[in-house]
PDB file of C-alpha atoms and ligand atoms in Angstrom:
ATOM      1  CA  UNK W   1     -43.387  43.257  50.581  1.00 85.00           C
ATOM      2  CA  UNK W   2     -46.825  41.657  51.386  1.00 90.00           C
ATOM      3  CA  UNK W   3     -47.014  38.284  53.535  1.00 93.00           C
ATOM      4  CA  UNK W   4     -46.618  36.187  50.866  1.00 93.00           C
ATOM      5  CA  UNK W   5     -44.482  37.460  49.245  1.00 94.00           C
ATOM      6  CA  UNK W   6     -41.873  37.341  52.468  1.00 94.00           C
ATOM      7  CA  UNK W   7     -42.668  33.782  53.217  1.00 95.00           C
ATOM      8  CA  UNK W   8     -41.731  32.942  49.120  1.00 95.00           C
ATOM      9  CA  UNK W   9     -38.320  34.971  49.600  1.00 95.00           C
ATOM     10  CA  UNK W  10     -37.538  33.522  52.982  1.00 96.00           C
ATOM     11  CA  UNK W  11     -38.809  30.695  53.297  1.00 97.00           C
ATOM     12  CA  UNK W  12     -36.536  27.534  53.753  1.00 97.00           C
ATOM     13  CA  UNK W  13     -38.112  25.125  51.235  1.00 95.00           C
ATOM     14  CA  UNK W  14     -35.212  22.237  51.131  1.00 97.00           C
ATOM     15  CA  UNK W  15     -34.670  20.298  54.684  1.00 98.00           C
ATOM     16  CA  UNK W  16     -30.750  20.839  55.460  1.00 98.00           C
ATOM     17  CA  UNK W  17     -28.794  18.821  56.205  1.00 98.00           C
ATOM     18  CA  UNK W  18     -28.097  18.871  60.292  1.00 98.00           C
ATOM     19  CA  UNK W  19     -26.403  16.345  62.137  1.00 97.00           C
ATOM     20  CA  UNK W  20     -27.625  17.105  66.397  1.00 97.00           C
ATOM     21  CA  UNK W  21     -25.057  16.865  68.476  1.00 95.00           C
ATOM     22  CA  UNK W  22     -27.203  16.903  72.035  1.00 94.00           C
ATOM     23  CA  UNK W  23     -30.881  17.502  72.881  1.00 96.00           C
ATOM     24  CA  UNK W  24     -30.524  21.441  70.808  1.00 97.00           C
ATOM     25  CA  UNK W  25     -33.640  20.726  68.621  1.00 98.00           C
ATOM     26  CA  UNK W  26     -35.713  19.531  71.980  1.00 98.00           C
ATOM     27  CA  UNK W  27     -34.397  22.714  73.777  1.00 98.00           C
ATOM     28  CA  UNK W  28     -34.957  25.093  70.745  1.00 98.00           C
ATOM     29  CA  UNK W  29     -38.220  24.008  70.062  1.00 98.00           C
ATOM     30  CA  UNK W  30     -39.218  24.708  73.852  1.00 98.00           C
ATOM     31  CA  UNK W  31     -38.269  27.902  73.599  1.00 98.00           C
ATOM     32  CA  UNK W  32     -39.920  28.586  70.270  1.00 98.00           C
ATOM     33  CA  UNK W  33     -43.118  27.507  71.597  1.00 97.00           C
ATOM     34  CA  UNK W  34     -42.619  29.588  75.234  1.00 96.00           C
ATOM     35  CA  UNK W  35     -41.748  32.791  72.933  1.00 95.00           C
ATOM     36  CA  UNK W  36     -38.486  32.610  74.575  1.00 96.00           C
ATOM     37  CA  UNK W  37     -35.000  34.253  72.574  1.00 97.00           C
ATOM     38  CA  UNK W  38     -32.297  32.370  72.233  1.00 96.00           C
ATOM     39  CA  UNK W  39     -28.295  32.849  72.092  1.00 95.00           C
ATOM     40  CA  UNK W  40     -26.183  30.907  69.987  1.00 96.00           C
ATOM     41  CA  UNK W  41     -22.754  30.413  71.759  1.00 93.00           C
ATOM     42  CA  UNK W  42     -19.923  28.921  69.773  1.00 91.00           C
ATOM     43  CA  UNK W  43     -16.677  28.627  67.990  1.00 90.00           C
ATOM     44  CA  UNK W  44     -17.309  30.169  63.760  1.00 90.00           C
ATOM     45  CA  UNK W  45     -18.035  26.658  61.621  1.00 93.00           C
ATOM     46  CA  UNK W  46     -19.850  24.513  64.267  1.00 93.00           C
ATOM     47  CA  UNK W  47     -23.223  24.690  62.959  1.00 96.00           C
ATOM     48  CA  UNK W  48     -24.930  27.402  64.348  1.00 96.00           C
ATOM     49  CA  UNK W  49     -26.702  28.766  60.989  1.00 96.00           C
ATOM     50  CA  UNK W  50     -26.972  25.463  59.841  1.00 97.00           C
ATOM     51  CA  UNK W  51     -28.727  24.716  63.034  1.00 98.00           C
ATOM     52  CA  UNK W  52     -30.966  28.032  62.563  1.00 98.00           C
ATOM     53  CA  UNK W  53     -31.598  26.600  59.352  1.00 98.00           C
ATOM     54  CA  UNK W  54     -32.626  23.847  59.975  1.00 98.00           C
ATOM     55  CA  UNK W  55     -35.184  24.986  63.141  1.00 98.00           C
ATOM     56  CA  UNK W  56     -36.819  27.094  60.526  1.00 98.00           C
ATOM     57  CA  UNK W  57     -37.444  24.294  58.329  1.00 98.00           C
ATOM     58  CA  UNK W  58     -38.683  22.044  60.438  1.00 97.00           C
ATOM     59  CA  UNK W  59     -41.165  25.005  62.100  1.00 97.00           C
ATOM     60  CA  UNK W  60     -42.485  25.746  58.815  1.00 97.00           C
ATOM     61  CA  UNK W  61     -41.382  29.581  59.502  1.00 97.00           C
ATOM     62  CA  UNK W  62     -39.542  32.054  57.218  1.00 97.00           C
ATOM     63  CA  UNK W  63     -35.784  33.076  58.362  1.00 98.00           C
ATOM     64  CA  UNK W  64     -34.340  36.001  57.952  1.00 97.00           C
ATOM     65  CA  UNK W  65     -30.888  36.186  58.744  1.00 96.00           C
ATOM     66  CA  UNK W  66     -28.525  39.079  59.547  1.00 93.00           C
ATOM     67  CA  UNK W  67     -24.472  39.146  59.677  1.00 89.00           C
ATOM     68  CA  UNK W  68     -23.950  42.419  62.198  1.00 85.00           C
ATOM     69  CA  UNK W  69     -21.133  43.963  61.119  1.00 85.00           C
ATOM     70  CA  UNK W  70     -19.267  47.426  63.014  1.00 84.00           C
ATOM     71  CA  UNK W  71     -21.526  49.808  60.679  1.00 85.00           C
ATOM     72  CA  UNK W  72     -24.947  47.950  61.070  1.00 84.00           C
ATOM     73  CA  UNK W  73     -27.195  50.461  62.250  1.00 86.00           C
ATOM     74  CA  UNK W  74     -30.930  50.391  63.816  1.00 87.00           C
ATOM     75  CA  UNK W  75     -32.365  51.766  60.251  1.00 89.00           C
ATOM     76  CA  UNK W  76     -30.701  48.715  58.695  1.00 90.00           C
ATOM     77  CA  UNK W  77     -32.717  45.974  60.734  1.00 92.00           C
ATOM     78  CA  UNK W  78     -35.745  48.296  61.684  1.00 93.00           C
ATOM     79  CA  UNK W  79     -36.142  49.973  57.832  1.00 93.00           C
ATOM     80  CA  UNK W  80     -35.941  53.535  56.162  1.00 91.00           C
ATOM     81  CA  UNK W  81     -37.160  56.178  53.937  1.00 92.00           C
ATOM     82  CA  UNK W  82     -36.180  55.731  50.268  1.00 91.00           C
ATOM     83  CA  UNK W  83     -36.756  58.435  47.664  1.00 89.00           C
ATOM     84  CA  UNK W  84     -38.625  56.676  44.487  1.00 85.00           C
ATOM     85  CA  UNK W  85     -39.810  58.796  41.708  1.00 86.00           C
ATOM     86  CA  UNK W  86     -40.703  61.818  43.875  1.00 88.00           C
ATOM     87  CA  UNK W  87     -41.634  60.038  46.597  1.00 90.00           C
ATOM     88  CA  UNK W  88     -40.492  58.842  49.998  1.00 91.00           C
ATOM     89  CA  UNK W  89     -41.092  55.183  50.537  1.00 91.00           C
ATOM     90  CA  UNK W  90     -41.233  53.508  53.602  1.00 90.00           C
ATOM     91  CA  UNK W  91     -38.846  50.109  53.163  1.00 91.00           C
ATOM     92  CA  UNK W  92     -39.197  48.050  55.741  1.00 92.00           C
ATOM     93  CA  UNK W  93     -36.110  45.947  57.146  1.00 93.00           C
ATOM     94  CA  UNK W  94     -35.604  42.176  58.040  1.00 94.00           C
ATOM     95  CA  UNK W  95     -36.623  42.628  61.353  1.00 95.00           C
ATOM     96  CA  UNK W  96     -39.651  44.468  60.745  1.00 96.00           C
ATOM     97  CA  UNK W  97     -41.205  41.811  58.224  1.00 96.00           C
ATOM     98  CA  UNK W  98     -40.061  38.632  60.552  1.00 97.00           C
ATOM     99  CA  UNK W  99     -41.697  40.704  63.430  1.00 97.00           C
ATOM    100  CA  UNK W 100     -44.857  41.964  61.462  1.00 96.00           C
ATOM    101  CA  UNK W 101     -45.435  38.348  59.817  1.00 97.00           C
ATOM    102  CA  UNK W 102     -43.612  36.114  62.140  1.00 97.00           C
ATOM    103  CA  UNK W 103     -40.313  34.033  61.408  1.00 97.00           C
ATOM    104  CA  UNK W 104     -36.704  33.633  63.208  1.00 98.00           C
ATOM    105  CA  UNK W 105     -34.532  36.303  63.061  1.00 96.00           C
ATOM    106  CA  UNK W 106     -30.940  35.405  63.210  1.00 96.00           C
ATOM    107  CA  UNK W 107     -28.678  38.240  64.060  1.00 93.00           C
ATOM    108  CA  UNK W 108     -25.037  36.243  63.160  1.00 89.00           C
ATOM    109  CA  UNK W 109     -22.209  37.801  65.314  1.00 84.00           C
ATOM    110  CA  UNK W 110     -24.298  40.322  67.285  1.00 80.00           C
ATOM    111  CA  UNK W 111     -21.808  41.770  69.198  1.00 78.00           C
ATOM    112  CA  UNK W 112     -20.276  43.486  65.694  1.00 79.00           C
ATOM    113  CA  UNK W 113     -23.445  45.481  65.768  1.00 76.00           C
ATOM    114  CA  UNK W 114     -23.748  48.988  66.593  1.00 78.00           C
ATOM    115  CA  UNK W 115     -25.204  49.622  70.250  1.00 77.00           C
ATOM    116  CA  UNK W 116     -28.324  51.341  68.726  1.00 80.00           C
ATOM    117  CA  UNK W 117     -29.533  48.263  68.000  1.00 81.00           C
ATOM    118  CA  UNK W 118     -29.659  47.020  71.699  1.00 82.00           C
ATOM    119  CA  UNK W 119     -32.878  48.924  72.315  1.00 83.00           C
ATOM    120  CA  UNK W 120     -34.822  47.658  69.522  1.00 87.00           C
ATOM    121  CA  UNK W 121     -33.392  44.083  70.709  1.00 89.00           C
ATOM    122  CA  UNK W 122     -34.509  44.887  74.326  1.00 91.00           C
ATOM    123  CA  UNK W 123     -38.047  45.796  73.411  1.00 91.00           C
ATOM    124  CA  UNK W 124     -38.338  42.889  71.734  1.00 94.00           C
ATOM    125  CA  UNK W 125     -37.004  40.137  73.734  1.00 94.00           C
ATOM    126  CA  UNK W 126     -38.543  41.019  77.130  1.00 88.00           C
ATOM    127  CA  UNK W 127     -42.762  40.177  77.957  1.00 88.00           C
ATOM    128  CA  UNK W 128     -43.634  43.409  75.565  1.00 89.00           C
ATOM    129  CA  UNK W 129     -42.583  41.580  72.550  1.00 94.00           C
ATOM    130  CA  UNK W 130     -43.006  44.874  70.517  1.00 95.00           C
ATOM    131  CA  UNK W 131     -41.011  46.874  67.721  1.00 95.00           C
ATOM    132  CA  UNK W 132     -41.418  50.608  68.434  1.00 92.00           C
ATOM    133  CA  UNK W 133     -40.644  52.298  64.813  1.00 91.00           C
ATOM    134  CA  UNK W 134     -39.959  55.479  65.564  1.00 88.00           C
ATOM    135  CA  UNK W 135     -39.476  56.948  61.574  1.00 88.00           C
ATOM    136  CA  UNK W 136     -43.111  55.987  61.307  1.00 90.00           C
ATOM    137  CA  UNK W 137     -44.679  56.007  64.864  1.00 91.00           C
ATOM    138  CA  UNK W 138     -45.671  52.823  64.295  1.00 93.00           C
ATOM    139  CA  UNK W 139     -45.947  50.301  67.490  1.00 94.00           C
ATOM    140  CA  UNK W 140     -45.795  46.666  65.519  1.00 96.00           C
ATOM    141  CA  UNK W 141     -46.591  43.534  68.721  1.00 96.00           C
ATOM    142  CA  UNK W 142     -44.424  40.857  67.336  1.00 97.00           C
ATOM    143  CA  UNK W 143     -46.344  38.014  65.413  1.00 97.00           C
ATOM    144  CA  UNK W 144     -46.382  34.591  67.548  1.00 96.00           C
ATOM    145  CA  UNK W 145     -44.076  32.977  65.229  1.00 97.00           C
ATOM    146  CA  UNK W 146     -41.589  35.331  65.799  1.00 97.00           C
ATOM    147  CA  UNK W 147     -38.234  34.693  67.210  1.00 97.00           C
ATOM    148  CA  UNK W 148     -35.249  36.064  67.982  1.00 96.00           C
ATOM    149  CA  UNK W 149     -31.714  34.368  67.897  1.00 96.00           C
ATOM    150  CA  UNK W 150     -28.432  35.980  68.142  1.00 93.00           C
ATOM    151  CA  UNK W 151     -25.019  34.629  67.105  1.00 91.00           C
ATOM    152  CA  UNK W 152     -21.966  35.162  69.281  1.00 85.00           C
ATOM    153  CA  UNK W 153     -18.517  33.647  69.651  1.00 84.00           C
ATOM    154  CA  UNK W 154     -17.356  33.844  73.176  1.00 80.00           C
ATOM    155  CA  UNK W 155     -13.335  33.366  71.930  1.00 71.00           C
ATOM    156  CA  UNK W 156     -13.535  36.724  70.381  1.00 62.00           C
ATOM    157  CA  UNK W 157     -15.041  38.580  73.021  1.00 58.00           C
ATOM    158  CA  UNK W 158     -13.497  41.512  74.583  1.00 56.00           C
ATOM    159  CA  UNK W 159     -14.159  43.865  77.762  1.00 51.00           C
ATOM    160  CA  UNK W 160     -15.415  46.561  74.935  1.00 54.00           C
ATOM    161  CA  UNK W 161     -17.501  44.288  72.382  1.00 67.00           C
ATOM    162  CA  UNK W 162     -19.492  42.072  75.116  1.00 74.00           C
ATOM    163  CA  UNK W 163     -23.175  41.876  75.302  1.00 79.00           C
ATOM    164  CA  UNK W 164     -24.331  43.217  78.361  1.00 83.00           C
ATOM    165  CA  UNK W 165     -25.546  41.538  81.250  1.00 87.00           C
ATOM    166  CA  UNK W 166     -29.207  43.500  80.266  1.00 87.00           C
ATOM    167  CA  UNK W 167     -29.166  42.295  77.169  1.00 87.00           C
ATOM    168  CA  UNK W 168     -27.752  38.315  78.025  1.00 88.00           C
ATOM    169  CA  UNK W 169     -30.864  37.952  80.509  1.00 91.00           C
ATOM    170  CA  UNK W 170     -33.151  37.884  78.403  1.00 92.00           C
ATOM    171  CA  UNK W 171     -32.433  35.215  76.321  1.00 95.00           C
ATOM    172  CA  UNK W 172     -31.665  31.335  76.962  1.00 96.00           C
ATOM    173  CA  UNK W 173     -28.538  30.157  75.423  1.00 96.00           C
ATOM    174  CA  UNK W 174     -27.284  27.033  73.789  1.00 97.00           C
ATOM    175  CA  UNK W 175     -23.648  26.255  73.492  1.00 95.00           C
ATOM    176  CA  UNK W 176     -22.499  24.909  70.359  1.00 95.00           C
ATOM    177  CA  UNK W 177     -18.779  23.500  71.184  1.00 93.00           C
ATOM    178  CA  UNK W 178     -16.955  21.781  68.537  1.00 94.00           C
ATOM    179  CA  UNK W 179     -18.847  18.620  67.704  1.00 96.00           C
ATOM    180  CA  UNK W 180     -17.319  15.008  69.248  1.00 96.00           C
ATOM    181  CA  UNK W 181     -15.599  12.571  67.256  1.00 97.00           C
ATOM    182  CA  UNK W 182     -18.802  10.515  66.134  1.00 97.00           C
ATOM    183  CA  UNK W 183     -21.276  13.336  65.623  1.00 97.00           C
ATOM    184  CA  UNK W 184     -18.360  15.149  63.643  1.00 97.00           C
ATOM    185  CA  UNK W 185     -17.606  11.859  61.331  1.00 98.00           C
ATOM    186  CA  UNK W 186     -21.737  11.834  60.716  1.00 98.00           C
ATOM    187  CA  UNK W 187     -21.635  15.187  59.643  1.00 98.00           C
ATOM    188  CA  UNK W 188     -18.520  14.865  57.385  1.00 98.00           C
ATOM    189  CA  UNK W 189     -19.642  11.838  55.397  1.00 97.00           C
ATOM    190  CA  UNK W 190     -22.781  13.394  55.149  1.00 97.00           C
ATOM    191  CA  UNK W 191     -21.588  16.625  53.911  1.00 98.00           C
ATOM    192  CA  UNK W 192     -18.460  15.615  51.477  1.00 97.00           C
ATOM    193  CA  UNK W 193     -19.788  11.551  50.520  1.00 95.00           C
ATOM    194  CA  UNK W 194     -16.599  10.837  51.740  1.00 96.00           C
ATOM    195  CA  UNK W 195     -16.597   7.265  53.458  1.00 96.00           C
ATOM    196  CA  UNK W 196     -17.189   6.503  57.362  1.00 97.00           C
ATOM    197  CA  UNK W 197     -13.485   5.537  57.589  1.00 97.00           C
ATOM    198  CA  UNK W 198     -12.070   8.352  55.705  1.00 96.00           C
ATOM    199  CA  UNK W 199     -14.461  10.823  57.412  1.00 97.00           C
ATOM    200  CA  UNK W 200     -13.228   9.430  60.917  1.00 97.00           C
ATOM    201  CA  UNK W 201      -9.928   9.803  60.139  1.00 97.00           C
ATOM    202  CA  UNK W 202     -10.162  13.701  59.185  1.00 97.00           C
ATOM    203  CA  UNK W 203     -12.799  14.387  62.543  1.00 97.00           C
ATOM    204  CA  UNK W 204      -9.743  12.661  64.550  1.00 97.00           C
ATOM    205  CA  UNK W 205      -7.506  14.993  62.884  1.00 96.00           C
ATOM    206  CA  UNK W 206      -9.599  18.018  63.590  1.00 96.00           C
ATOM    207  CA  UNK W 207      -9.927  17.031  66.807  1.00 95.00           C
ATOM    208  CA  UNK W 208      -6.040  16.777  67.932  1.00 95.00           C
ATOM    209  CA  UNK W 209      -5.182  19.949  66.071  1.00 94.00           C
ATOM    210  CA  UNK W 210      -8.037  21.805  67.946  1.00 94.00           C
ATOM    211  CA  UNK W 211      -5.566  20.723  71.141  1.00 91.00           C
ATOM    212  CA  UNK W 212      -3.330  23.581  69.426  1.00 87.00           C
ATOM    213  CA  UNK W 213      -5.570  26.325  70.981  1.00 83.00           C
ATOM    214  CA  UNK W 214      -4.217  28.068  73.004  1.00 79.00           C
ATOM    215  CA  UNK W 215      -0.430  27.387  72.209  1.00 79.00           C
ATOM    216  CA  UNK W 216      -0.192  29.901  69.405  1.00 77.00           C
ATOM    217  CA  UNK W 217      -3.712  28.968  67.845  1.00 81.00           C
ATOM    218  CA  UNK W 218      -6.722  31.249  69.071  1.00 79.00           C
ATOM    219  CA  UNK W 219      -9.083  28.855  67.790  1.00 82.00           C
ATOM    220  CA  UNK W 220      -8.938  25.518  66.592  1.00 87.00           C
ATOM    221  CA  UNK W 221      -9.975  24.494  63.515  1.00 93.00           C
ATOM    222  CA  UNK W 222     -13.738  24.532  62.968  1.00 94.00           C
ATOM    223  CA  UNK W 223     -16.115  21.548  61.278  1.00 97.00           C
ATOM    224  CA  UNK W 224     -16.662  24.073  57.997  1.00 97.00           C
ATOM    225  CA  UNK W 225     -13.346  23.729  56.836  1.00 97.00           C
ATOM    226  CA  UNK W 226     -13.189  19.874  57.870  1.00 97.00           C
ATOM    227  CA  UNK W 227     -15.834  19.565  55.363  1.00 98.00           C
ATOM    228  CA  UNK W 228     -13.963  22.083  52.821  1.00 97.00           C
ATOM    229  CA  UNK W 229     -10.874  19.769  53.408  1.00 97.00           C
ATOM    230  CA  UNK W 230     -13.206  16.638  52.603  1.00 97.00           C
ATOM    231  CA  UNK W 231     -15.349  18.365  49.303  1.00 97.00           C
ATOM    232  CA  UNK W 232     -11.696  19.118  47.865  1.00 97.00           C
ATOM    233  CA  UNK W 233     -10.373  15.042  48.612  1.00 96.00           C
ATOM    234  CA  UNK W 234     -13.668  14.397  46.736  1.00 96.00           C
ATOM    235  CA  UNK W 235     -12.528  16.549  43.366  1.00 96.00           C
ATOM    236  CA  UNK W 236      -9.283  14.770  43.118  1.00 95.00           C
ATOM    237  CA  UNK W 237      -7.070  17.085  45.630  1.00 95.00           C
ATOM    238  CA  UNK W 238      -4.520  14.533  47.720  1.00 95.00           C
ATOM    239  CA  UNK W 239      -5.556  14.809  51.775  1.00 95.00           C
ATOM    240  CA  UNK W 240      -2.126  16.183  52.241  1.00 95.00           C
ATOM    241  CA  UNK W 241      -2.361  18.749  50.362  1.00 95.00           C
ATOM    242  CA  UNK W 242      -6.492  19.630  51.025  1.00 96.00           C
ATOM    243  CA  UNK W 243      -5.708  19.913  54.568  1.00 96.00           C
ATOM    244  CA  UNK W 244      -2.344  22.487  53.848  1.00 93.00           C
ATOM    245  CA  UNK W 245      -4.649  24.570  51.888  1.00 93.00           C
ATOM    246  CA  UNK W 246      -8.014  24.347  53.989  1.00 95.00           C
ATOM    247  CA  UNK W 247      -6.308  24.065  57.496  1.00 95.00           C
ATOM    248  CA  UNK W 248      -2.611  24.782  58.114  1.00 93.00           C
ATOM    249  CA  UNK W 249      -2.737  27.826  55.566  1.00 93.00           C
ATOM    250  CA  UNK W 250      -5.819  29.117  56.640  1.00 93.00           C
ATOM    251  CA  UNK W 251      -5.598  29.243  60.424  1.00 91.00           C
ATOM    252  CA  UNK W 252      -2.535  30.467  60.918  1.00 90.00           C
ATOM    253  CA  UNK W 253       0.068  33.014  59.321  1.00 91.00           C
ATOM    254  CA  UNK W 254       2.527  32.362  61.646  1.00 90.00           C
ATOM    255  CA  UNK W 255       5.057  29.312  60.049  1.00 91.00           C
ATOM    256  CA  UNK W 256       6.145  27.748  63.439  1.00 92.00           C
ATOM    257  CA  UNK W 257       2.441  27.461  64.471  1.00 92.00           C
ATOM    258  CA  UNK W 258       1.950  26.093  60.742  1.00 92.00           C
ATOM    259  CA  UNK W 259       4.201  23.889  60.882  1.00 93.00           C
ATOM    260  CA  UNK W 260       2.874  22.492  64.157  1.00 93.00           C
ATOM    261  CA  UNK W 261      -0.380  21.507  62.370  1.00 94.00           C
ATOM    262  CA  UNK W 262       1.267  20.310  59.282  1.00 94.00           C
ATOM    263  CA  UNK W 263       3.178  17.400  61.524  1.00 94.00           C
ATOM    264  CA  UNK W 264      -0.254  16.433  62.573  1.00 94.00           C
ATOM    265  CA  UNK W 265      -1.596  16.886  59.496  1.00 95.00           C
ATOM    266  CA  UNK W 266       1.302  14.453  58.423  1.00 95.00           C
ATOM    267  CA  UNK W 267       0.894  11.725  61.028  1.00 95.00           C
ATOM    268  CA  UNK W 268      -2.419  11.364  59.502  1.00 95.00           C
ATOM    269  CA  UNK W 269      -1.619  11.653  56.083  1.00 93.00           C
ATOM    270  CA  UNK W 270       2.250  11.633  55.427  1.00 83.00           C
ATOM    271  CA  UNK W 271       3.773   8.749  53.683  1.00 74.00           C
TER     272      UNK W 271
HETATM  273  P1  ADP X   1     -21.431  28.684  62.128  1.00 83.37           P
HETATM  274  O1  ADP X   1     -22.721  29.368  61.799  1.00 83.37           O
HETATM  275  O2  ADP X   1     -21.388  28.109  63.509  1.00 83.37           O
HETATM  276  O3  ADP X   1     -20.219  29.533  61.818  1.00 83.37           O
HETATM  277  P2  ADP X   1     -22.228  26.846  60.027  1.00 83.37           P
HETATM  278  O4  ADP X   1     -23.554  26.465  60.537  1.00 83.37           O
HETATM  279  O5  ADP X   1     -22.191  27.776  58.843  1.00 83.37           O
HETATM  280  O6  ADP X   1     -21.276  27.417  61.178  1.00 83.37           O
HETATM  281  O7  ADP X   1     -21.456  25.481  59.677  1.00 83.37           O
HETATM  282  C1  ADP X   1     -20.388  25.428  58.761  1.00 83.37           C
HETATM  283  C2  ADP X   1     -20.485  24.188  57.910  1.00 83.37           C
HETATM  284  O8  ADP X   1     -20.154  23.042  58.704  1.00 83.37           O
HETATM  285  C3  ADP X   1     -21.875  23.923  57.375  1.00 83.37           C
HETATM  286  O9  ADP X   1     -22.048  24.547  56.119  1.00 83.37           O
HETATM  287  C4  ADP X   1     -21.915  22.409  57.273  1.00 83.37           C
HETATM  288  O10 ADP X   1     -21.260  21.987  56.072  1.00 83.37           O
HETATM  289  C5  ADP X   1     -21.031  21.959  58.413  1.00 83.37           C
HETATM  290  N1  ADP X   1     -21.738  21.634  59.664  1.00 83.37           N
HETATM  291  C6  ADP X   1     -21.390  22.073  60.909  1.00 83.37           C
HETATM  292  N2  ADP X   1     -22.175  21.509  61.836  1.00 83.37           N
HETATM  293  C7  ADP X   1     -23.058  20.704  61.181  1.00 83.37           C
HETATM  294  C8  ADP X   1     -24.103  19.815  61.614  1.00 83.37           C
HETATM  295  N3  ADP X   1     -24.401  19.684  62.916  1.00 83.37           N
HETATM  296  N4  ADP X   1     -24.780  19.122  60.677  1.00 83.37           N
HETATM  297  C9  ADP X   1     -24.456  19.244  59.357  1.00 83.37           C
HETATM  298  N5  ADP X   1     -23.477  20.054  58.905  1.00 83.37           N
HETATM  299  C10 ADP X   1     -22.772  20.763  59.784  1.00 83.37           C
END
């Protein structure tokens, strides 16, 4: 894949749609410009990609984005060999082309990742700024424009799948908590066309079920499926029964806990 090429596949060409909720876009453009990687701290469905999105859009840079899952390997960022018609190919990965011809690279839910990829990271995020590729023996010095983000969701962490203190240091972090009443109704009208009243009342419902965590919840309920429970109002679904599908049915499988969030659900929406 030549330069242009990668900038037609992954570029962002429509602005999305992001509602700030503090002085993120400031702080992320700082850090873009110092060639400084960031972490993305937060509970899932706050509007971290969206956020990622929307920083690539309004740098005029490609992004390539990566969910880590427990099998990602090295190869799958960094590239491989591929047979084709007698040949072996070099294909290089996501990482490779944001590196070689600049771009963010989000790596969604890092820790998931295999630990081989925590020397490629390390290489890259520290004053070398360089992508060793061993298969080839290439040394590739990372193009101005590029930058690395990583994902993570400090609820889920464990002893076993945390980054390392190594690997933390080198970045600066932004914490993405679950948005505050106003910013969250902004974002839901916004993002369903439901009305500033109606998309008050569902951000104050979010906001007393998130009080759940911790008694039986693990999480409370994120903006993503506020929004799913507003899109689904919008195509004719009664709130009572958009937020028992969405919310109460999704977070939990436990029925005490579900009923819990159902009487909420019902002091905002019950008869
Ligand atoms: P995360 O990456 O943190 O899991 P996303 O960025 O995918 O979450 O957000 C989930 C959805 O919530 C988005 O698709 C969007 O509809 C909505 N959303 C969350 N935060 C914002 C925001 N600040 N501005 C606009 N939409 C948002």
């Amino acid at each position: 894949m030549n330069e242009n090429e990668f900038r037609e596949r992954f570029g962002v060409k429509a602005e999305p749609n992001y509602i700030p909720q503090d002085d993120e876009v400031g702080m992320f453009l700082a850090a873009f410009r110092s060639n400084i990687p960031m972490i993305l701290k937060g509970p899932t469905g706050c509007g971290k990609t969206r956020f990622v999105q929307y920083m690539a859009y309004r740098l005029k840079v490609p992004l390539v984005t990566v969910s880590c899952h427990e099998d990602l390997t090295a190869a799958d960022l960094v590239g491989r060999f591929l047979f084709k018609d007698n040949q072996t190919v070099w294909q290089p990965g996501p990482l490779t082309l944001a590196v070689r011809y600049g771009g963010l690279c989000y790596l969604d839910e890092i820790v998931e990742a295999r630990k081989d990829t925590t020397v490629i990271i390390h290489s890259l995020t520290d004053d070398r700024r360089i992508l060793y590729l061993d298969k080839t023996g290439e040394v590739i010095r990372a193009h101005p424009d590029f930058m690395m983000i990583l994902s993570y969701n400090p609820g889920y962490q464990s002893i076993v799948k945390d980054l390392k203190q190594s690997t933390k240091q080198r970045f600066a972090s932004l914490i993405f908590p679950h948005p505050c009443l106003e910013v969250e109704t902004e974002i839901l009208a916004s993002e369903t066309g439901l009305s500033r009243e109606e998309s008050a009342r569902l951000a104050e419902m979010g906001s007393k079920i998130r009080e759940l965590k911790g008694f039986g919840l693990d999480e409370g309920v994120g903006t993503r499926l506020l929004v799913y429970v507003g899109r689904l109002v919008k195509a004719g679904l009664s709130p009572l029964d958009a937020c028992r599908c969405c919310i109460s049915q999704t977070l939990t499988d436990e029925e005490e806990i579900m009923e819990s969030i159902n009487n909420i659900v019902n002091l905002y929406y019950g008869d």
